[in-house]
Amino acid sequence: MAKSSSLNVRVVEGRALPAKDVSGSSDPYCIVKVDDEVVARTATVWRSLSPFWGEEYTVHLPLDFHQLAFYVLDEDTVGHDDVIGKVSLSRDAIAADPRGIDSWINLSRVDPDAEVQGEICLAVQMLEDALGRCLRCHVLQARDLAPRDISGTSDPFARVFWGSQSVETSTIKKTRFPRWDEVLELRAALGAPSPLRVELWDWDMVGKNDFLGMVEFPPQVLQQKPPNGWFRLRPFPRAEEDSGGSLGALRLKVRLTEDRVLPSRYYRPLSELLATAVLGPAEEDAASPLAVLEELTSGDCRQDLATRLVKLFLGQGLAGPFLDYLTRREVARTTDPNTLFRSNSLASKSMEQFMKLVGMPYLHEVLQPVISRVFEEKKYMELDPCKMELGRTRRISFKGAPSEEHVREASLGLLTGYLGAIVDAIVGSAGRCPAVMRLAFKHLHQRVEERFPQTEHEDVKYLAISGFLFLRFFAPAILTPKLFDLRDQHADPQTSRSLLLLAKAVQSIGNLGQQLGQGKEVWMAPLHPFLLRSVSRVRDFLDRLVDVDEEEEAGGPARALVPRSATVREGYLLKRKEEPGGLAPRFAFKKRYFRLSADALSYAKSPEWQNVNELSQWLSALRKASAPNPDKLAACHPGAFRSARWTCCLRAERSAAGCSRTHAAVTLGDWRDPLDPDAETQMVYRQLLLGRDQLRRKFLENSSVDTTPEAGTVKGSGSLEGACPDALARQKAAAARLLEVLADLDRAHEEFQQQEEGTVAPGPLGP
């Protein structure tokens, strides 16, 4: 059994940010910190005071995290980046609403005295003798303190307060990992007990000392359970200053998920029910777990559920049958082919998440070359006369600025050139599309053709596939390549506009040209001939895409989305050969291109192609790759051993234990992550609990059954009205079985919780 904790974080956008550059604008980006560790950084949005990031992260956390903070900074080419403001959310505030936080939050000013980090190790004893009470505080060490000096270190000392007395430790110079090992005694006369406060300060020769953090213990704690161990440093207690919106605001979506994942055997009955449902008839299914989940969920919750279900069925090798089950249900209840898969149903969300989970390498292979060209060439393209900036284009002749017609012709040539490369790449990629995706599209093609066989609906089977592949996969990736890992940075405004025009054109091709000329964007008309010529090529491509044998699907459960030998993370890092003693000169560091897989970390002088990655992504990838390693260290030295001592903690023993705690528990979720069927099934169980009472009322309490053949109908509530007796009997049996499985999981969770609390003796548990 394991406990899991994760944060779903979406940094949506900012508004009304202050201008930090002389141009009257800013280049904002956002840093996400969990306690003292930076876990993510958004891309920079250039020249904007209302930036849109739209970046989403899943952060897997230790259970004891305290705070989530968002810092907005302005990127500067020269000098340090300017801090604009921050938003701090405590763990309790995030957990207060199970739905999480989804709102605009004003930025607050960043107070240096409140920006504390690190921990202190203390051992406190309370003594009494004839002279009164005595408090003995053993100040052992501290770690990961904030750097307050220009050298990147601090000169820390501790100051202990108890009652009216205070006493200080010695000052340890130039370290963020001081070791004092000093025992300080304070005495107080008998009377009202006093709290203990320990403050850490950075000593400065000139000016006032800098605050590093504090811990405080009330009298009850000192008497009942004196502190002994590591304690997180906190800022001085003060209300966080709200700038009143003068620093702007962030729109954030944050949801905390904490759960207990049981051993696999407890989830087997629910997994079997789910597998039975996808392999059975879908049209009359109303009581299976999937039918209940589809009825219960909506919005963001439905998208999260779709991701979990896709991962769960991928782990069982049943992703194809699962998507086919949802397709059959969606097609059966659709009467107008123009509305097929147009809503955010569970079927639509599941297919969308499925493509992202299994098709990202395919997407990169198809689109990366053209997207890179658009970013690197930075050509000005515009067809809308209301948005044309004639001065932005290269002069066509010596007679003056180019005319609107010249700009339109030049833009049309550039757009058709890029679009031609995109269409060529897509229509030539049928053989490179993952087999499991091709089979899912084949089943979709078959179900839609069976439901709408009429000649006038000939295009519906093509539109069903292109609606997913073009409108929900290729076009969004072209519009925002950063969100699909096609680029490391967001596009500048000019490139972003070019990408928007290309995405609109790809959407029109995906709609098979049916809506050309019907919208308000009549200025797109010059592109229509090219788009119509591309439609026939897309139809041929879709025919080839679904021309695949059932046997081509990989057999057996897919335990990981990528092979162990596949690249998990790649990019440039600096390396140097370890040499004893002395400070390494700059030329000792060499820039090398590293590749990380689940099996190895390797490097070479140069890559076949370049894909620069953020440090936080590297750390996360390395932590995941080393997760199965039983010899991982709980602590490390962040400094170097030179001049016969560690530069971080100043210890002279080369073999001394690490002074900084490793953060292996904090990782970023990624589409390359191995599948975890137990965790996904646990989430499905939690969702089903929300509909348990509804399921019981619908099938086991409120329905009256007349099973005589003459009756032919069932009197009840909801979808049971009009159901035949045999179908109702099957649905009631399925509902009873599902409720029984949920009750078994309830009991297993209760027993494990009792074992953790020590109220029952440990022993074999089993369903």
PDB file of N, CA, C and O in Angstrom, residues 277-324:
ATOM      1  N   ALA A 277     -17.356  -4.616 -19.075  1.00  0.00           N
ATOM      2  CA  ALA A 277     -18.229  -3.595 -19.659  1.00  0.00           C
ATOM      3  C   ALA A 277     -17.807  -3.240 -21.077  1.00  0.00           C
ATOM      4  O   ALA A 277     -18.647  -3.151 -21.980  1.00  0.00           O
ATOM      5  N   VAL A 278     -16.502  -3.034 -21.317  1.00  0.00           N
ATOM      6  CA  VAL A 278     -16.067  -2.591 -22.641  1.00  0.00           C
ATOM      7  C   VAL A 278     -16.185  -3.704 -23.675  1.00  0.00           C
ATOM      8  O   VAL A 278     -16.249  -3.423 -24.877  1.00  0.00           O
ATOM      9  N   LEU A 279     -16.220  -4.949 -23.220  1.00  0.00           N
ATOM     10  CA  LEU A 279     -16.323  -6.066 -24.158  1.00  0.00           C
ATOM     11  C   LEU A 279     -17.764  -6.499 -24.389  1.00  0.00           C
ATOM     12  O   LEU A 279     -18.026  -7.387 -25.194  1.00  0.00           O
ATOM     13  N   GLY A 280     -18.727  -5.880 -23.661  1.00  0.00           N
ATOM     14  CA  GLY A 280     -20.130  -6.242 -23.781  1.00  0.00           C
ATOM     15  C   GLY A 280     -20.896  -5.261 -24.638  1.00  0.00           C
ATOM     16  O   GLY A 280     -20.342  -4.321 -25.213  1.00  0.00           O
ATOM     17  N   PRO A 281     -22.224  -5.448 -24.734  1.00  0.00           N
ATOM     18  CA  PRO A 281     -23.050  -4.516 -25.513  1.00  0.00           C
ATOM     19  C   PRO A 281     -23.096  -3.151 -24.847  1.00  0.00           C
ATOM     20  O   PRO A 281     -23.251  -3.038 -23.637  1.00  0.00           O
ATOM     21  N   ALA A 282     -22.963  -2.114 -25.652  1.00  0.00           N
ATOM     22  CA  ALA A 282     -22.900  -0.765 -25.097  1.00  0.00           C
ATOM     23  C   ALA A 282     -24.244  -0.059 -25.105  1.00  0.00           C
ATOM     24  O   ALA A 282     -24.515   0.795 -24.262  1.00  0.00           O
ATOM     25  N   GLU A 283     -25.113  -0.394 -26.052  1.00  0.00           N
ATOM     26  CA  GLU A 283     -26.323   0.387 -26.246  1.00  0.00           C
ATOM     27  C   GLU A 283     -27.279   0.296 -25.055  1.00  0.00           C
ATOM     28  O   GLU A 283     -27.907   1.274 -24.669  1.00  0.00           O
ATOM     29  N   GLU A 284     -27.419  -0.898 -24.448  1.00  0.00           N
ATOM     30  CA  GLU A 284     -28.368  -1.054 -23.344  1.00  0.00           C
ATOM     31  C   GLU A 284     -27.686  -0.990 -21.985  1.00  0.00           C
ATOM     32  O   GLU A 284     -28.314  -1.214 -20.959  1.00  0.00           O
ATOM     33  N   ASP A 285     -26.408  -0.661 -21.989  1.00  0.00           N
ATOM     34  CA  ASP A 285     -25.655  -0.629 -20.732  1.00  0.00           C
ATOM     35  C   ASP A 285     -25.999   0.642 -19.954  1.00  0.00           C
ATOM     36  O   ASP A 285     -25.800   1.745 -20.445  1.00  0.00           O
ATOM     37  N   ALA A 286     -26.529   0.473 -18.742  1.00  0.00           N
ATOM     38  CA  ALA A 286     -26.852   1.638 -17.913  1.00  0.00           C
ATOM     39  C   ALA A 286     -26.344   1.497 -16.494  1.00  0.00           C
ATOM     40  O   ALA A 286     -26.420   2.447 -15.729  1.00  0.00           O
ATOM     41  N   ALA A 287     -25.831   0.315 -16.130  1.00  0.00           N
ATOM     42  CA  ALA A 287     -25.436   0.085 -14.741  1.00  0.00           C
ATOM     43  C   ALA A 287     -23.983  -0.326 -14.592  1.00  0.00           C
ATOM     44  O   ALA A 287     -23.546  -0.601 -13.481  1.00  0.00           O
ATOM     45  N   SER A 288     -23.211  -0.353 -15.690  1.00  0.00           N
ATOM     46  CA  SER A 288     -21.802  -0.702 -15.565  1.00  0.00           C
ATOM     47  C   SER A 288     -21.040   0.481 -14.978  1.00  0.00           C
ATOM     48  O   SER A 288     -21.531   1.613 -14.975  1.00  0.00           O
ATOM     49  N   PRO A 289     -19.829   0.251 -14.478  1.00  0.00           N
ATOM     50  CA  PRO A 289     -19.050   1.381 -13.947  1.00  0.00           C
ATOM     51  C   PRO A 289     -18.860   2.500 -14.959  1.00  0.00           C
ATOM     52  O   PRO A 289     -18.938   3.676 -14.613  1.00  0.00           O
ATOM     53  N   LEU A 290     -18.631   2.167 -16.232  1.00  0.00           N
ATOM     54  CA  LEU A 290     -18.395   3.204 -17.233  1.00  0.00           C
ATOM     55  C   LEU A 290     -19.645   4.030 -17.497  1.00  0.00           C
ATOM     56  O   LEU A 290     -19.578   5.251 -17.671  1.00  0.00           O
ATOM     57  N   ALA A 291     -20.815   3.369 -17.522  1.00  0.00           N
ATOM     58  CA  ALA A 291     -22.056   4.111 -17.728  1.00  0.00           C
ATOM     59  C   ALA A 291     -22.326   5.061 -16.574  1.00  0.00           C
ATOM     60  O   ALA A 291     -22.762   6.202 -16.767  1.00  0.00           O
ATOM     61  N   VAL A 292     -22.056   4.607 -15.358  1.00  0.00           N
ATOM     62  CA  VAL A 292     -22.252   5.464 -14.183  1.00  0.00           C
ATOM     63  C   VAL A 292     -21.298   6.650 -14.235  1.00  0.00           C
ATOM     64  O   VAL A 292     -21.679   7.791 -13.972  1.00  0.00           O
ATOM     65  N   LEU A 293     -20.041   6.406 -14.579  1.00  0.00           N
ATOM     66  CA  LEU A 293     -19.053   7.483 -14.635  1.00  0.00           C
ATOM     67  C   LEU A 293     -19.409   8.507 -15.699  1.00  0.00           C
ATOM     68  O   LEU A 293     -19.249   9.711 -15.497  1.00  0.00           O
ATOM     69  N   GLU A 294     -19.888   8.037 -16.831  1.00  0.00           N
ATOM     70  CA  GLU A 294     -20.245   8.963 -17.906  1.00  0.00           C
ATOM     71  C   GLU A 294     -21.381   9.883 -17.477  1.00  0.00           C
ATOM     72  O   GLU A 294     -21.408  11.061 -17.821  1.00  0.00           O
ATOM     73  N   GLU A 295     -22.317   9.352 -16.701  1.00  0.00           N
ATOM     74  CA  GLU A 295     -23.455  10.156 -16.261  1.00  0.00           C
ATOM     75  C   GLU A 295     -23.067  11.146 -15.167  1.00  0.00           C
ATOM     76  O   GLU A 295     -23.642  12.224 -15.053  1.00  0.00           O
ATOM     77  N   LEU A 296     -22.055  10.794 -14.374  1.00  0.00           N
ATOM     78  CA  LEU A 296     -21.712  11.598 -13.203  1.00  0.00           C
ATOM     79  C   LEU A 296     -20.842  12.801 -13.520  1.00  0.00           C
ATOM     80  O   LEU A 296     -20.956  13.845 -12.877  1.00  0.00           O
ATOM     81  N   THR A 297     -19.933  12.667 -14.471  1.00  0.00           N
ATOM     82  CA  THR A 297     -18.858  13.647 -14.627  1.00  0.00           C
ATOM     83  C   THR A 297     -19.176  14.683 -15.691  1.00  0.00           C
ATOM     84  O   THR A 297     -19.992  14.455 -16.585  1.00  0.00           O
ATOM     85  N   SER A 298     -18.478  15.825 -15.583  1.00  0.00           N
ATOM     86  CA  SER A 298     -18.604  16.883 -16.575  1.00  0.00           C
ATOM     87  C   SER A 298     -17.395  17.798 -16.451  1.00  0.00           C
ATOM     88  O   SER A 298     -16.681  17.783 -15.448  1.00  0.00           O
ATOM     89  N   GLY A 299     -17.153  18.625 -17.485  1.00  0.00           N
ATOM     90  CA  GLY A 299     -16.113  19.645 -17.434  1.00  0.00           C
ATOM     91  C   GLY A 299     -14.717  19.080 -17.245  1.00  0.00           C
ATOM     92  O   GLY A 299     -14.335  18.043 -17.804  1.00  0.00           O
ATOM     93  N   ASP A 300     -13.921  19.793 -16.407  1.00  0.00           N
ATOM     94  CA  ASP A 300     -12.543  19.392 -16.158  1.00  0.00           C
ATOM     95  C   ASP A 300     -12.469  18.025 -15.512  1.00  0.00           C
ATOM     96  O   ASP A 300     -11.534  17.258 -15.743  1.00  0.00           O
ATOM     97  N   CYS A 301     -13.471  17.711 -14.678  1.00  0.00           N
ATOM     98  CA  CYS A 301     -13.487  16.402 -14.027  1.00  0.00           C
ATOM     99  C   CYS A 301     -13.589  15.288 -15.061  1.00  0.00           C
ATOM    100  O   CYS A 301     -12.953  14.250 -14.926  1.00  0.00           O
ATOM    101  N   ARG A 302     -14.378  15.528 -16.109  1.00  0.00           N
ATOM    102  CA  ARG A 302     -14.517  14.513 -17.158  1.00  0.00           C
ATOM    103  C   ARG A 302     -13.204  14.335 -17.920  1.00  0.00           C
ATOM    104  O   ARG A 302     -12.845  13.213 -18.285  1.00  0.00           O
ATOM    105  N   GLN A 303     -12.481  15.418 -18.159  1.00  0.00           N
ATOM    106  CA  GLN A 303     -11.202  15.304 -18.857  1.00  0.00           C
ATOM    107  C   GLN A 303     -10.200  14.517 -18.021  1.00  0.00           C
ATOM    108  O   GLN A 303      -9.477  13.666 -18.542  1.00  0.00           O
ATOM    109  N   ASP A 304     -10.152  14.801 -16.729  1.00  0.00           N
ATOM    110  CA  ASP A 304      -9.248  14.064 -15.846  1.00  0.00           C
ATOM    111  C   ASP A 304      -9.621  12.590 -15.798  1.00  0.00           C
ATOM    112  O   ASP A 304      -8.759  11.710 -15.849  1.00  0.00           O
ATOM    113  N   LEU A 305     -10.926  12.313 -15.712  1.00  0.00           N
ATOM    114  CA  LEU A 305     -11.383  10.926 -15.699  1.00  0.00           C
ATOM    115  C   LEU A 305     -11.024  10.226 -17.007  1.00  0.00           C
ATOM    116  O   LEU A 305     -10.591   9.063 -17.001  1.00  0.00           O
ATOM    117  N   ALA A 306     -11.194  10.922 -18.130  1.00  0.00           N
ATOM    118  CA  ALA A 306     -10.862  10.319 -19.424  1.00  0.00           C
ATOM    119  C   ALA A 306      -9.390   9.928 -19.477  1.00  0.00           C
ATOM    120  O   ALA A 306      -9.043   8.836 -19.953  1.00  0.00           O
ATOM    121  N   THR A 307      -8.511  10.801 -18.970  1.00  0.00           N
ATOM    122  CA  THR A 307      -7.083  10.482 -18.957  1.00  0.00           C
ATOM    123  C   THR A 307      -6.813   9.240 -18.122  1.00  0.00           C
ATOM    124  O   THR A 307      -6.050   8.352 -18.521  1.00  0.00           O
ATOM    125  N   ARG A 308      -7.442   9.159 -16.954  1.00  0.00           N
ATOM    126  CA  ARG A 308      -7.236   8.009 -16.074  1.00  0.00           C
ATOM    127  C   ARG A 308      -7.731   6.724 -16.715  1.00  0.00           C
ATOM    128  O   ARG A 308      -7.070   5.678 -16.649  1.00  0.00           O
ATOM    129  N   LEU A 309      -8.899   6.787 -17.334  1.00  0.00           N
ATOM    130  CA  LEU A 309      -9.456   5.578 -17.940  1.00  0.00           C
ATOM    131  C   LEU A 309      -8.608   5.111 -19.121  1.00  0.00           C
ATOM    132  O   LEU A 309      -8.376   3.905 -19.297  1.00  0.00           O
ATOM    133  N   VAL A 310      -8.147   6.052 -19.931  1.00  0.00           N
ATOM    134  CA  VAL A 310      -7.300   5.671 -21.069  1.00  0.00           C
ATOM    135  C   VAL A 310      -6.032   4.992 -20.570  1.00  0.00           C
ATOM    136  O   VAL A 310      -5.604   3.959 -21.102  1.00  0.00           O
ATOM    137  N   LYS A 311      -5.398   5.557 -19.538  1.00  0.00           N
ATOM    138  CA  LYS A 311      -4.190   4.937 -18.987  1.00  0.00           C
ATOM    139  C   LYS A 311      -4.488   3.557 -18.412  1.00  0.00           C
ATOM    140  O   LYS A 311      -3.703   2.613 -18.583  1.00  0.00           O
ATOM    141  N   LEU A 312      -5.622   3.445 -17.734  1.00  0.00           N
ATOM    142  CA  LEU A 312      -5.991   2.159 -17.131  1.00  0.00           C
ATOM    143  C   LEU A 312      -6.162   1.088 -18.194  1.00  0.00           C
ATOM    144  O   LEU A 312      -5.628  -0.027 -18.073  1.00  0.00           O
ATOM    145  N   PHE A 313      -6.887   1.402 -19.269  1.00  0.00           N
ATOM    146  CA  PHE A 313      -7.128   0.396 -20.307  1.00  0.00           C
ATOM    147  C   PHE A 313      -5.893   0.175 -21.174  1.00  0.00           C
ATOM    148  O   PHE A 313      -5.714  -0.924 -21.721  1.00  0.00           O
ATOM    149  N   LEU A 314      -5.036   1.184 -21.319  1.00  0.00           N
ATOM    150  CA  LEU A 314      -3.754   0.930 -21.980  1.00  0.00           C
ATOM    151  C   LEU A 314      -2.946  -0.085 -21.190  1.00  0.00           C
ATOM    152  O   LEU A 314      -2.296  -0.972 -21.752  1.00  0.00           O
ATOM    153  N   GLY A 315      -2.986   0.030 -19.855  1.00  0.00           N
ATOM    154  CA  GLY A 315      -2.259  -0.910 -19.011  1.00  0.00           C
ATOM    155  C   GLY A 315      -2.786  -2.322 -19.107  1.00  0.00           C
ATOM    156  O   GLY A 315      -2.060  -3.281 -18.860  1.00  0.00           O
ATOM    157  N   GLN A 316      -4.069  -2.464 -19.477  1.00  0.00           N
ATOM    158  CA  GLN A 316      -4.663  -3.798 -19.620  1.00  0.00           C
ATOM    159  C   GLN A 316      -4.665  -4.281 -21.063  1.00  0.00           C
ATOM    160  O   GLN A 316      -5.159  -5.379 -21.345  1.00  0.00           O
ATOM    161  N   GLY A 317      -4.142  -3.464 -21.983  1.00  0.00           N
ATOM    162  CA  GLY A 317      -4.177  -3.843 -23.387  1.00  0.00           C
ATOM    163  C   GLY A 317      -5.566  -3.749 -23.989  1.00  0.00           C
ATOM    164  O   GLY A 317      -5.857  -4.403 -24.991  1.00  0.00           O
ATOM    165  N   LEU A 318      -6.464  -2.928 -23.394  1.00  0.00           N
ATOM    166  CA  LEU A 318      -7.855  -2.838 -23.841  1.00  0.00           C
ATOM    167  C   LEU A 318      -8.234  -1.423 -24.269  1.00  0.00           C
ATOM    168  O   LEU A 318      -9.413  -1.055 -24.219  1.00  0.00           O
ATOM    169  N   ALA A 319      -7.261  -0.623 -24.668  1.00  0.00           N
ATOM    170  CA  ALA A 319      -7.575   0.747 -25.066  1.00  0.00           C
ATOM    171  C   ALA A 319      -8.499   0.767 -26.280  1.00  0.00           C
ATOM    172  O   ALA A 319      -9.439   1.577 -26.344  1.00  0.00           O
ATOM    173  N   GLY A 320      -8.265  -0.126 -27.251  1.00  0.00           N
ATOM    174  CA  GLY A 320      -9.116  -0.190 -28.437  1.00  0.00           C
ATOM    175  C   GLY A 320     -10.558  -0.529 -28.107  1.00  0.00           C
ATOM    176  O   GLY A 320     -11.480   0.196 -28.498  1.00  0.00           O
ATOM    177  N   PRO A 321     -10.807  -1.642 -27.379  1.00  0.00           N
ATOM    178  CA  PRO A 321     -12.192  -1.951 -26.990  1.00  0.00           C
ATOM    179  C   PRO A 321     -12.847  -0.860 -26.146  1.00  0.00           C
ATOM    180  O   PRO A 321     -14.046  -0.614 -26.272  1.00  0.00           O
ATOM    181  N   PHE A 322     -12.076  -0.199 -25.278  1.00  0.00           N
ATOM    182  CA  PHE A 322     -12.637   0.872 -24.450  1.00  0.00           C
ATOM    183  C   PHE A 322     -13.135   2.021 -25.319  1.00  0.00           C
ATOM    184  O   PHE A 322     -14.261   2.510 -25.148  1.00  0.00           O
ATOM    185  N   LEU A 323     -12.309   2.490 -26.267  1.00  0.00           N
ATOM    186  CA  LEU A 323     -12.724   3.580 -27.135  1.00  0.00           C
ATOM    187  C   LEU A 323     -13.882   3.153 -28.035  1.00  0.00           C
ATOM    188  O   LEU A 323     -14.790   3.951 -28.309  1.00  0.00           O
ATOM    189  N   ASP A 324     -13.880   1.902 -28.470  1.00  0.00           N
ATOM    190  CA  ASP A 324     -14.977   1.400 -29.305  1.00  0.00           C
ATOM    191  C   ASP A 324     -16.280   1.365 -28.512  1.00  0.00           C
ATOM    192  O   ASP A 324     -17.353   1.686 -29.037  1.00  0.00           O
TER     193      ASP A 324
END
